[in-house]
Amino acid sequence: MAVHPLVQCERISKHFGEGDTRVDALRDVSLDVYPRQVVALLGPSGSGKTTLLNIIGCILDASSGSMAFDGETVLSEGRWLKTNLRQLRLHNIGFIFQFHNLIPFLDATDNVALVLQLAGEEAGAARARAVELLDYLEVGHRRNAMPAKLSGGEAQRVAIARALANRPRIILADEPTAALDSKRAGIVMDLLRKVAVEQEAAIIVVTHDEKIFDWFDRKFILRDGRLETDDADPASAGVVTVEGGGGGL
């Protein structure tokens, strides 16, 4: 069956300031990311990678351009069509950060369950879902550990579990392996690829980390706010043919 992009950006631009102080962070960026793809946003510091990620994550306004999630337009001519962006983020987008940003006074289970409770899940069901995710990411044995007692790799897995809690199909990761050694970085990327396939998700990773480049289906390079793409057919790169319903978690 035909597959349409989960994330579709069309001519996204973003500038800060006006007149002599104006800085063009993004210039007419167009990008399609399909189900089951893991793609990289590469480029030097200040090239606009995090700006683009934050617009896709509905955290930052665009100056112009349009964006659709799973065929539904959410941004048109630089204006949000949804009035409640918090709910849009909560139910559609998972975020993974370079430094896991776990809440220090909550154990691993409650760090994950909190996201579900914010979305309206009952506490018991939220904790059960959190435990299921931690087991899925092979860190269930640390479910009662506080963040300070987790290794770097364990903390990042808990952060991934949190990102997956509400079953988002769009996952955005900002330098998720920068603080990890090669072995742990590989484990994280293996997990992201597994999630992309099993959840039919689109995963976008901002990174400078050359040791993980082989894990990506496609690589995009931002230079001075302009996007350069690889030569792959965007709909055929990676595993994007969907048969039947979604599985996994």
Short mmCIF file of C-alpha atoms in Angstrom, two decimals:
data_model
loop_
_atom_site.label_atom_id
_atom_site.label_comp_id
_atom_site.label_asym_id
_atom_site.label_seq_id
_atom_site.Cartn_x
_atom_site.Cartn_y
_atom_site.Cartn_z
CA MET A 1 0.00 0.00 0.00
CA ALA A 2 1.07 3.58 -0.60
CA VAL A 3 2.80 5.28 2.31
CA HIS A 4 2.67 9.00 2.96
CA PRO A 5 5.12 10.90 5.16
CA LEU A 6 4.59 11.00 8.90
CA VAL A 7 6.42 14.34 8.98
CA GLN A 8 6.12 16.67 6.02
CA CYS A 9 7.74 20.11 6.13
CA GLU A 10 7.30 22.48 3.20
CA ARG A 11 9.41 25.63 2.82
CA ILE A 12 9.90 26.19 6.55
CA SER A 13 11.72 29.43 7.33
CA LYS A 14 12.64 30.97 10.67
CA HIS A 15 14.29 34.28 11.40
CA PHE A 16 15.15 36.03 14.63
CA GLY A 17 15.23 39.81 14.94
CA GLU A 18 14.54 42.42 12.30
CA GLY A 19 16.50 44.82 10.13
CA ASP A 20 20.23 44.93 10.76
CA THR A 21 19.92 42.40 13.59
CA ARG A 22 17.94 39.83 11.60
CA VAL A 23 19.33 36.30 11.58
CA ASP A 24 17.88 33.74 9.15
CA ALA A 25 18.11 30.44 11.02
CA LEU A 26 16.16 28.40 8.43
CA ARG A 27 15.62 29.17 4.76
CA ASP A 28 12.86 27.37 2.84
CA VAL A 29 13.51 23.94 4.38
CA SER A 30 11.45 21.08 2.94
CA LEU A 31 11.68 17.62 4.47
CA ASP A 32 9.67 14.38 4.33
CA VAL A 33 10.19 11.56 6.83
CA TYR A 34 8.30 8.30 6.42
CA PRO A 35 7.16 5.53 8.79
CA ARG A 36 9.96 3.22 9.95
CA GLN A 37 12.70 5.68 8.99
CA VAL A 38 15.51 6.89 11.22
CA VAL A 39 17.03 10.02 9.73
CA ALA A 40 19.88 12.30 10.77
CA LEU A 41 20.07 16.07 10.78
CA LEU A 42 23.74 16.96 10.43
CA GLY A 43 25.64 20.22 10.17
CA PRO A 44 27.91 22.58 12.07
CA SER A 45 26.83 24.34 15.25
CA GLY A 46 24.54 27.23 14.45
CA SER A 47 23.35 25.76 11.16
CA GLY A 48 19.71 25.51 12.27
CA LYS A 49 19.41 21.84 13.29
CA THR A 50 17.93 22.39 16.73
CA THR A 51 15.74 25.22 15.42
CA LEU A 52 14.22 22.84 12.87
CA LEU A 53 13.80 20.10 15.47
CA ASN A 54 12.00 22.53 17.80
CA ILE A 55 9.62 23.64 15.05
CA ILE A 56 8.83 20.02 14.17
CA GLY A 57 8.33 19.45 17.89
CA CYS A 58 5.81 22.33 18.04
CA ILE A 59 7.99 24.11 20.59
CA LEU A 60 9.06 27.01 18.36
CA ASP A 61 7.03 29.09 15.92
CA ALA A 62 8.05 29.20 12.26
CA SER A 63 8.24 32.49 10.38
CA SER A 64 6.71 30.89 7.29
CA GLY A 65 6.02 27.51 5.74
CA SER A 66 3.71 24.55 6.30
CA MET A 67 3.90 21.24 8.13
CA ALA A 68 1.76 18.10 8.31
CA PHE A 69 1.79 15.12 10.65
CA ASP A 70 0.52 11.85 9.18
CA GLY A 71 -1.29 13.75 6.43
CA GLU A 72 -2.94 16.29 8.75
CA THR A 73 -1.81 19.90 8.35
CA VAL A 74 -0.76 21.42 11.68
CA LEU A 75 1.08 24.50 10.40
CA SER A 76 0.07 26.62 7.40
CA GLU A 77 1.85 29.73 6.15
CA GLY A 78 3.67 29.99 9.46
CA ARG A 79 0.50 29.76 11.57
CA TRP A 80 -0.44 26.89 13.85
CA LEU A 81 -3.80 25.34 13.03
CA LYS A 82 -4.02 23.64 16.42
CA THR A 83 -4.95 25.77 19.43
CA ASN A 84 -3.56 23.36 22.03
CA LEU A 85 0.04 22.63 21.08
CA ARG A 86 0.71 21.01 24.46
CA GLN A 87 -1.83 18.28 23.72
CA LEU A 88 -0.47 17.92 20.19
CA ARG A 89 3.02 17.34 21.58
CA LEU A 90 1.86 15.09 24.38
CA HIS A 91 0.01 12.65 22.12
CA ASN A 92 2.00 12.79 18.89
CA ILE A 93 5.64 13.52 19.67
CA GLY A 94 8.27 11.90 21.86
CA PHE A 95 11.41 13.83 22.83
CA ILE A 96 14.82 12.36 23.68
CA PHE A 97 17.52 14.72 24.91
CA GLN A 98 21.32 14.56 25.02
CA PHE A 99 21.24 14.62 28.81
CA HIS A 100 18.31 12.47 29.81
CA ASN A 101 16.62 15.20 31.89
CA LEU A 102 15.04 12.68 34.25
CA ILE A 103 13.33 14.14 37.30
CA PRO A 104 15.85 13.47 40.09
CA PHE A 105 13.35 12.79 42.89
CA LEU A 106 11.31 10.22 40.93
CA ASP A 107 12.41 6.63 40.33
CA ALA A 108 12.68 5.20 36.81
CA THR A 109 9.10 3.95 36.76
CA ASP A 110 7.59 7.22 37.94
CA ASN A 111 9.67 9.24 35.46
CA VAL A 112 7.95 7.31 32.68
CA ALA A 113 4.52 7.11 34.33
CA LEU A 114 4.35 10.87 34.86
CA VAL A 115 4.04 11.52 31.12
CA LEU A 116 1.10 9.13 30.94
CA GLN A 117 -0.61 10.74 33.92
CA LEU A 118 -0.23 14.17 32.31
CA ALA A 119 -2.14 12.71 29.35
CA GLY A 120 -4.96 11.60 31.66
CA GLU A 121 -3.97 7.99 32.40
CA GLU A 122 -4.93 6.60 35.81
CA ALA A 123 -1.92 6.19 38.11
CA GLY A 124 -2.01 2.39 38.30
CA ALA A 125 -2.37 1.96 34.55
CA ALA A 126 0.38 4.52 33.99
CA ARG A 127 2.81 2.61 36.20
CA ALA A 128 1.92 -0.69 34.51
CA ARG A 129 2.62 0.84 31.10
CA ALA A 130 5.89 2.31 32.43
CA VAL A 131 7.04 -1.09 33.69
CA GLU A 132 6.11 -2.67 30.35
CA LEU A 133 8.24 -0.10 28.51
CA LEU A 134 11.20 -0.45 30.85
CA ASP A 135 11.09 -4.22 30.36
CA TYR A 136 10.86 -3.72 26.58
CA LEU A 137 14.02 -1.59 26.70
CA GLU A 138 15.77 -4.16 28.88
CA VAL A 139 16.08 -1.90 31.90
CA GLY A 140 13.13 -3.26 33.88
CA HIS A 141 15.44 -4.56 36.59
CA ARG A 142 16.22 -0.89 37.40
CA ARG A 143 12.59 0.21 37.60
CA ASN A 144 12.88 1.31 41.25
CA ALA A 145 16.25 3.05 40.89
CA MET A 146 16.59 6.81 41.25
CA PRO A 147 18.26 8.66 38.35
CA ALA A 148 21.45 9.27 40.34
CA LYS A 149 21.89 5.49 40.67
CA LEU A 150 21.51 4.75 36.94
CA SER A 151 24.42 4.39 34.54
CA GLY A 152 24.50 6.69 31.52
CA GLY A 153 23.14 3.97 29.26
CA GLU A 154 20.41 3.00 31.72
CA ALA A 155 19.31 6.61 32.16
CA GLN A 156 19.11 7.08 28.40
CA ARG A 157 16.94 3.95 28.09
CA VAL A 158 14.59 5.32 30.75
CA ALA A 159 14.46 8.57 28.77
CA ILE A 160 13.59 6.59 25.63
CA ALA A 161 10.85 4.78 27.57
CA ARG A 162 9.46 8.15 28.62
CA ALA A 163 9.51 9.32 24.99
CA LEU A 164 7.53 6.23 23.95
CA ALA A 165 5.02 6.36 26.80
CA ASN A 166 2.08 7.82 24.88
CA ARG A 167 2.82 5.78 21.74
CA PRO A 168 3.90 8.73 19.58
CA ARG A 169 4.70 8.03 15.95
CA ILE A 170 7.09 10.98 15.73
CA ILE A 171 10.22 10.82 17.87
CA LEU A 172 12.73 13.68 18.00
CA ALA A 173 16.18 13.15 19.49
CA ASP A 174 18.73 15.93 20.11
CA GLU A 175 22.26 14.50 20.41
CA PRO A 176 21.02 11.33 22.16
CA THR A 177 24.42 9.57 22.10
CA ALA A 178 26.84 12.45 22.62
CA ALA A 179 27.46 11.53 26.25
CA LEU A 180 27.80 7.77 25.57
CA ASP A 181 30.72 5.57 24.57
CA SER A 182 30.62 3.62 21.29
CA LYS A 183 29.07 0.49 22.80
CA ARG A 184 26.28 2.32 24.62
CA ALA A 185 25.67 4.59 21.62
CA GLY A 186 25.21 1.50 19.46
CA ILE A 187 22.73 0.03 21.93
CA VAL A 188 20.68 3.25 21.91
CA MET A 189 20.64 3.37 18.10
CA ASP A 190 19.67 -0.30 17.88
CA LEU A 191 16.76 0.47 20.19
CA LEU A 192 15.68 3.46 18.10
CA ARG A 193 15.73 1.38 14.93
CA LYS A 194 13.71 -1.33 16.68
CA VAL A 195 11.16 1.26 17.78
CA ALA A 196 10.95 2.76 14.27
CA VAL A 197 10.10 -0.61 12.76
CA GLU A 198 7.83 -2.01 15.49
CA GLN A 199 5.95 1.24 16.13
CA GLU A 200 5.96 2.36 12.47
CA ALA A 201 7.46 5.59 13.76
CA ALA A 202 9.47 8.37 12.15
CA ILE A 203 12.60 9.21 14.12
CA ILE A 204 14.63 12.37 13.53
CA VAL A 205 18.02 12.65 15.22
CA VAL A 206 20.17 15.78 15.48
CA THR A 207 23.75 14.64 15.87
CA HIS A 208 27.45 15.37 15.38
CA ASP A 209 28.32 11.83 16.48
CA GLU A 210 30.12 10.11 13.60
CA LYS A 211 30.15 6.75 15.36
CA ILE A 212 26.39 6.36 14.80
CA PHE A 213 26.20 7.48 11.15
CA ASP A 214 25.80 3.90 9.87
CA TRP A 215 22.48 3.52 11.72
CA PHE A 216 20.60 6.08 9.62
CA ASP A 217 18.38 5.43 6.61
CA ARG A 218 18.93 8.98 5.37
CA LYS A 219 21.13 11.93 6.27
CA PHE A 220 20.28 15.59 5.80
CA ILE A 221 22.83 18.37 6.14
CA LEU A 222 21.92 21.89 7.23
CA ARG A 223 24.31 24.65 6.20
CA ASP A 224 23.49 28.29 6.86
CA GLY A 225 19.85 27.39 7.32
CA ARG A 226 19.51 25.51 4.02
CA LEU A 227 18.89 21.78 3.81
CA GLU A 228 20.90 19.45 1.61
CA THR A 229 19.55 15.93 1.16
CA ASP A 230 21.10 12.62 0.31
CA ASP A 231 20.43 10.97 -3.05
CA ALA A 232 18.06 8.28 -1.76
CA ASP A 233 14.43 8.11 -2.78
CA PRO A 234 12.83 9.30 0.47
CA ALA A 235 9.97 6.80 0.31
CA SER A 236 12.20 3.80 -0.37
CA ALA A 237 15.07 4.47 2.04
CA GLY A 238 14.70 2.27 5.08
CA VAL A 239 11.80 -0.07 5.75
CA VAL A 240 8.63 1.83 4.94
CA THR A 241 6.28 -0.72 3.37
CA VAL A 242 3.47 -1.21 5.86
CA GLU A 243 1.54 -4.45 5.92
CA GLY A 244 -1.31 -4.80 8.36
CA GLY A 245 -1.62 -2.81 11.57
CA GLY A 246 1.08 -1.53 13.87
CA GLY A 247 2.62 -3.87 16.38
CA GLY A 248 5.00 -3.63 19.28
CA LEU A 249 4.20 -1.26 22.09
#
